[in-house]
């Protein structure tokens, strides 16, 4: 791989195994073959809590059909816990056979909860998948999350899904109270399915995954009333004059583990 502008090596390829609040603000380019790349950590087998990135994450790594690259704005592959964390990174993959997502490249297990992605995601290389929130969902649980970014695929034989690039499980129970913006008025995911390919392309279960308009997600008087969203201690809106108008998280430090 190649890490630019002082990003730590472990944030590209390491395994996060302790509960620490971490922030990454150095732009990143990931290279190699069959790589796990994330704006914060390549592979999470432990806990990522109250952590975030707001950088450009670029992937030049090259995969194969049997050994793809997984690239995420925060985490490359998750089998642990991601909670109260987010990425507003712009995430772009340029290498072949890449699964790229706004928050996580590969949700292979574990839990993602009370988290969001807010940056645009693009699969610019061939034979790749892009998803607003995840590149590929295979197992685990994703709940009380949203994706506000635009997913796109410009590479040859590449595809994009509004929430995830590929859904790789027969069960529909891997998602709960998950949302993504699908809004033709701002040209965000207007013609995309929930998932570009996989067992399902549309979930058709609004308790698990649903689309919403940008103005709905921005509505400070309406969205906080939705079931399951704690706007007391977990979620909040920033200043009315802030550039980011969607819900944010109360970031709290923790003692590690």
Tab-separated table of C-alpha atoms in Angstrom:
chain	number	residue	atom	x	y	z
A	1	UNK	CA	0.000	0.000	0.000
A	2	UNK	CA	0.935	3.666	-0.042
A	3	UNK	CA	-0.079	5.983	2.777
A	4	UNK	CA	0.063	9.697	2.058
A	5	UNK	CA	0.254	12.792	4.270
A	6	UNK	CA	1.355	11.001	7.407
A	7	UNK	CA	-1.443	8.496	7.867
A	8	UNK	CA	-0.318	5.748	10.254
A	9	UNK	CA	0.446	2.358	8.716
A	10	UNK	CA	-1.940	0.493	11.031
A	11	UNK	CA	-4.831	2.631	9.892
A	12	UNK	CA	-4.478	1.069	6.474
A	13	UNK	CA	-3.740	-2.573	7.134
A	14	UNK	CA	-3.860	-3.129	10.887
A	15	UNK	CA	-6.373	-4.890	13.089
A	16	UNK	CA	-8.218	-2.698	15.559
A	17	UNK	CA	-8.765	-4.694	18.757
A	18	UNK	CA	-9.379	-2.094	21.436
A	19	UNK	CA	-12.122	0.430	22.090
A	20	UNK	CA	-10.527	3.782	21.428
A	21	UNK	CA	-11.958	7.021	20.057
A	22	UNK	CA	-9.818	7.830	17.017
A	23	UNK	CA	-9.924	10.501	14.334
A	24	UNK	CA	-8.176	10.356	10.965
A	25	UNK	CA	-7.657	13.549	8.958
A	26	UNK	CA	-4.872	12.687	6.492
A	27	UNK	CA	-5.772	11.803	2.907
A	28	UNK	CA	-5.053	8.217	2.032
A	29	UNK	CA	-4.189	6.120	-1.019
A	30	UNK	CA	-4.181	2.330	-0.711
A	31	UNK	CA	-2.191	0.143	-3.104
A	32	UNK	CA	-1.338	-3.546	-3.375
A	33	UNK	CA	-3.239	-6.723	-4.203
A	34	UNK	CA	-6.205	-8.231	-2.367
A	35	UNK	CA	-5.999	-5.411	0.164
A	36	UNK	CA	-8.231	-4.456	3.092
A	37	UNK	CA	-8.181	-0.658	3.224
A	38	UNK	CA	-10.005	1.818	5.426
A	39	UNK	CA	-9.722	5.494	6.242
A	40	UNK	CA	-9.223	4.490	9.876
A	41	UNK	CA	-8.383	0.772	9.934
A	42	UNK	CA	-8.091	-1.989	7.366
A	43	UNK	CA	-9.672	-4.736	9.469
A	44	UNK	CA	-11.660	-4.412	12.686
A	45	UNK	CA	-11.966	-7.526	14.858
A	46	UNK	CA	-12.469	-5.617	18.105
A	47	UNK	CA	-14.290	-2.337	18.706
A	48	UNK	CA	-14.239	1.003	16.930
A	49	UNK	CA	-16.160	3.463	19.106
A	50	UNK	CA	-16.793	7.210	18.723
A	51	UNK	CA	-14.355	7.382	15.810
A	52	UNK	CA	-14.549	9.167	12.484
A	53	UNK	CA	-12.834	10.190	9.262
A	54	UNK	CA	-13.333	13.137	6.946
A	55	UNK	CA	-10.607	12.572	4.370
A	56	UNK	CA	-10.259	11.459	0.759
A	57	UNK	CA	-9.808	7.686	0.662
A	58	UNK	CA	-8.492	6.406	-2.668
A	59	UNK	CA	-7.924	2.813	-3.663
A	60	UNK	CA	-5.459	1.831	-6.377
A	61	UNK	CA	-5.179	-1.740	-5.086
A	62	UNK	CA	-6.077	-4.483	-7.559
A	63	UNK	CA	-8.093	-7.568	-6.719
A	64	UNK	CA	-9.323	-10.633	-8.551
A	65	UNK	CA	-12.708	-12.308	-8.772
A	66	UNK	CA	-11.636	-14.738	-6.022
A	67	UNK	CA	-9.688	-12.233	-3.937
A	68	UNK	CA	-11.269	-8.771	-4.228
A	69	UNK	CA	-10.157	-5.566	-2.567
A	70	UNK	CA	-12.365	-4.163	0.205
A	71	UNK	CA	-12.220	-0.409	0.749
A	72	UNK	CA	-14.235	1.651	3.239
A	73	UNK	CA	-14.348	5.234	4.382
A	74	UNK	CA	-13.781	4.074	7.972
A	75	UNK	CA	-13.114	0.301	7.976
A	76	UNK	CA	-12.028	-2.099	5.245
A	77	UNK	CA	-13.534	-5.256	6.779
A	78	UNK	CA	-15.603	-5.497	9.946
A	79	UNK	CA	-16.186	-8.575	12.097
A	80	UNK	CA	-16.197	-6.681	15.400
A	81	UNK	CA	-18.157	-3.700	16.694
A	82	UNK	CA	-18.487	-0.271	15.125
A	83	UNK	CA	-20.584	2.093	17.215
A	84	UNK	CA	-21.232	5.847	17.291
A	85	UNK	CA	-18.792	6.287	14.413
A	86	UNK	CA	-18.967	7.848	10.988
A	87	UNK	CA	-17.212	8.774	7.800
A	88	UNK	CA	-17.847	11.805	5.643
A	89	UNK	CA	-14.930	10.804	3.454
A	90	UNK	CA	-15.048	10.809	-0.317
A	91	UNK	CA	-14.170	7.204	-1.171
A	92	UNK	CA	-12.962	6.227	-4.645
A	93	UNK	CA	-11.664	2.890	-5.894
A	94	UNK	CA	-9.697	2.809	-9.132
A	95	UNK	CA	-8.390	-0.761	-9.125
A	96	UNK	CA	-10.165	-3.794	-10.534
A	97	UNK	CA	-12.374	-6.106	-8.460
A	98	UNK	CA	-12.976	-3.756	-5.532
A	99	UNK	CA	-15.927	-3.583	-3.131
A	100	UNK	CA	-16.086	0.012	-1.901
A	101	UNK	CA	-18.417	1.515	0.689
A	102	UNK	CA	-18.933	4.843	2.408
A	103	UNK	CA	-18.388	3.440	5.911
A	104	UNK	CA	-17.186	-0.151	5.474
A	105	UNK	CA	-15.882	-2.125	2.532
A	106	UNK	CA	-16.929	-5.560	3.797
A	107	UNK	CA	-19.433	-6.185	6.580
A	108	UNK	CA	-18.400	-9.789	7.185
A	109	UNK	CA	-19.771	-10.113	10.729
A	110	UNK	CA	-20.153	-8.266	13.998
A	111	UNK	CA	-22.292	-5.192	14.527
A	112	UNK	CA	-22.480	-1.658	13.168
A	113	UNK	CA	-24.814	0.532	15.195
A	114	UNK	CA	-25.644	4.233	15.539
A	115	UNK	CA	-23.281	5.164	12.720
A	116	UNK	CA	-23.449	6.897	9.347
A	117	UNK	CA	-21.669	7.674	6.106
A	118	UNK	CA	-21.955	11.035	4.424
A	119	UNK	CA	-19.472	11.114	1.545
A	120	UNK	CA	-19.759	10.129	-2.094
A	121	UNK	CA	-18.563	6.663	-3.116
A	122	UNK	CA	-17.321	5.725	-6.586
A	123	UNK	CA	-16.123	2.484	-8.151
A	124	UNK	CA	-14.018	3.854	-11.003
A	125	UNK	CA	-12.159	0.632	-11.767
A	126	UNK	CA	-13.492	-2.395	-13.660
A	127	UNK	CA	-15.517	-5.306	-12.230
A	128	UNK	CA	-16.219	-3.525	-8.951
A	129	UNK	CA	-19.131	-2.680	-6.639
A	130	UNK	CA	-19.908	0.590	-4.868
A	131	UNK	CA	-22.407	1.171	-2.063
A	132	UNK	CA	-23.312	4.327	-0.199
A	133	UNK	CA	-22.820	2.625	3.163
A	134	UNK	CA	-21.114	-0.720	2.485
A	135	UNK	CA	-19.290	-2.346	-0.404
A	136	UNK	CA	-20.480	-5.841	0.497
A	137	UNK	CA	-22.774	-7.153	3.252
A	138	UNK	CA	-22.227	-10.815	4.080
A	139	UNK	CA	-23.105	-11.302	7.752
A	140	UNK	CA	-23.573	-9.602	11.128
A	141	UNK	CA	-25.999	-6.798	11.929
A	142	UNK	CA	-26.270	-3.182	10.779
A	143	UNK	CA	-28.814	-1.141	12.725
A	144	UNK	CA	-29.849	2.472	13.290
A	145	UNK	CA	-27.649	3.845	10.541
A	146	UNK	CA	-27.973	6.040	7.490
A	147	UNK	CA	-26.075	6.868	4.329
A	148	UNK	CA	-26.295	10.334	2.800
A	149	UNK	CA	-23.733	10.051	0.007
A	150	UNK	CA	-24.080	9.335	-3.684
A	151	UNK	CA	-22.952	5.921	-4.904
A	152	UNK	CA	-21.710	5.604	-8.475
A	153	UNK	CA	-19.875	3.150	-10.713
A	154	UNK	CA	-17.981	4.403	-13.748
A	155	UNK	CA	-15.660	1.443	-14.356
A	156	UNK	CA	-16.270	-1.211	-16.992
A	157	UNK	CA	-18.693	-3.889	-15.717
A	158	UNK	CA	-18.930	-2.106	-12.359
A	159	UNK	CA	-22.197	-1.506	-10.510
A	160	UNK	CA	-23.513	0.684	-7.691
A	161	UNK	CA	-26.233	0.227	-5.079
A	162	UNK	CA	-27.729	3.005	-3.015
A	163	UNK	CA	-26.955	1.294	0.302
A	164	UNK	CA	-24.531	-1.510	-0.589
A	165	UNK	CA	-22.768	-2.819	-3.641
A	166	UNK	CA	-23.449	-6.509	-2.986
A	167	UNK	CA	-25.788	-8.304	-0.564
A	168	UNK	CA	-24.362	-11.746	0.060
A	169	UNK	CA	-26.756	-13.525	2.445
A	170	UNK	CA	-30.110	-15.290	2.141
A	171	UNK	CA	-31.396	-13.626	5.317
A	172	UNK	CA	-32.996	-10.171	5.265
A	173	UNK	CA	-32.307	-9.789	8.983
A	174	UNK	CA	-28.835	-8.275	8.667
A	175	UNK	CA	-30.350	-4.782	8.600
A	176	UNK	CA	-32.627	-2.930	11.014
A	177	UNK	CA	-33.716	0.715	10.806
A	178	UNK	CA	-31.210	1.496	8.069
A	179	UNK	CA	-31.806	4.351	5.620
A	180	UNK	CA	-30.197	5.940	2.613
A	181	UNK	CA	-30.972	9.026	0.578
A	182	UNK	CA	-32.598	8.435	-2.784
A	183	UNK	CA	-33.523	11.822	-4.158
A	184	UNK	CA	-33.839	12.771	-7.815
A	185	UNK	CA	-34.070	16.487	-6.983
A	186	UNK	CA	-30.417	16.494	-5.902
A	187	UNK	CA	-29.323	13.641	-8.208
A	188	UNK	CA	-28.441	11.233	-5.405
A	189	UNK	CA	-29.024	7.519	-6.045
A	190	UNK	CA	-32.190	8.268	-8.005
A	191	UNK	CA	-32.039	5.223	-10.302
A	192	UNK	CA	-30.177	2.805	-8.046
A	193	UNK	CA	-31.458	-0.354	-6.352
A	194	UNK	CA	-30.747	-0.974	-2.664
A	195	UNK	CA	-27.954	-3.366	-3.687
A	196	UNK	CA	-26.248	-3.530	-7.065
A	197	UNK	CA	-26.131	-7.328	-7.053
A	198	UNK	CA	-26.405	-10.333	-4.753
A	199	UNK	CA	-29.167	-12.419	-3.235
A	200	UNK	CA	-31.382	-9.323	-3.193
A	201	UNK	CA	-31.376	-6.110	-5.171
A	202	UNK	CA	-34.317	-4.568	-3.312
A	203	UNK	CA	-35.158	-5.541	0.259
A	204	UNK	CA	-38.823	-4.410	0.246
A	205	UNK	CA	-38.947	-4.289	4.050
A	206	UNK	CA	-39.073	-0.707	5.292
A	207	UNK	CA	-38.500	-1.701	8.912
A	208	UNK	CA	-35.087	-2.966	7.846
A	209	UNK	CA	-34.012	-0.714	4.981
A	210	UNK	CA	-35.767	2.281	3.470
A	211	UNK	CA	-35.018	5.269	1.283
A	212	UNK	CA	-35.708	8.871	2.228
A	213	UNK	CA	-35.452	12.322	0.707
A	214	UNK	CA	-32.684	14.684	1.716
A	215	UNK	CA	-35.169	17.146	3.195
A	216	UNK	CA	-36.669	14.416	5.372
A	217	UNK	CA	-33.280	13.578	6.867
A	218	UNK	CA	-32.638	17.290	7.457
A	219	UNK	CA	-36.007	17.864	9.148
A	220	UNK	CA	-35.170	18.605	12.796
A	221	UNK	CA	-38.783	18.447	13.859
A	222	UNK	CA	-39.722	15.236	12.078
A	223	UNK	CA	-36.858	12.760	11.712
A	224	UNK	CA	-35.997	12.713	15.469
A	225	UNK	CA	-39.484	11.331	16.157
A	226	UNK	CA	-38.794	8.146	14.199
A	227	UNK	CA	-38.732	4.937	16.221
A	228	UNK	CA	-35.348	3.674	17.351
A	229	UNK	CA	-33.433	6.940	16.936
A	230	UNK	CA	-32.236	8.380	20.253
A	231	UNK	CA	-31.923	12.130	19.815
A	232	UNK	CA	-31.292	12.588	23.528
A	233	UNK	CA	-27.929	10.995	24.189
A	234	UNK	CA	-26.824	9.500	20.848
A	235	UNK	CA	-27.928	11.653	17.912
A	236	UNK	CA	-28.172	15.403	17.427
A	237	UNK	CA	-28.296	18.078	14.759
A	238	UNK	CA	-25.483	20.567	14.429
A	239	UNK	CA	-25.789	24.304	13.977
A	240	UNK	CA	-28.474	25.432	11.503
A	241	UNK	CA	-25.673	27.264	9.683
A	242	UNK	CA	-23.357	24.251	9.476
A	243	UNK	CA	-22.371	22.861	6.083
A	244	UNK	CA	-23.512	19.369	7.131
A	245	UNK	CA	-27.247	19.474	7.776
A	246	UNK	CA	-27.941	15.803	8.419
A	247	UNK	CA	-27.990	14.132	11.862
A	248	UNK	CA	-24.689	13.876	13.691
A	249	UNK	CA	-23.514	11.906	16.725
A	250	UNK	CA	-22.738	12.976	20.249
A	251	UNK	CA	-19.076	11.972	20.377
A	252	UNK	CA	-18.075	10.684	23.800
A	253	UNK	CA	-14.682	9.466	24.918
A	254	UNK	CA	-14.353	5.998	26.369
A	255	UNK	CA	-11.858	4.215	28.561
A	256	UNK	CA	-10.637	1.674	26.031
A	257	UNK	CA	-10.420	-2.050	26.505
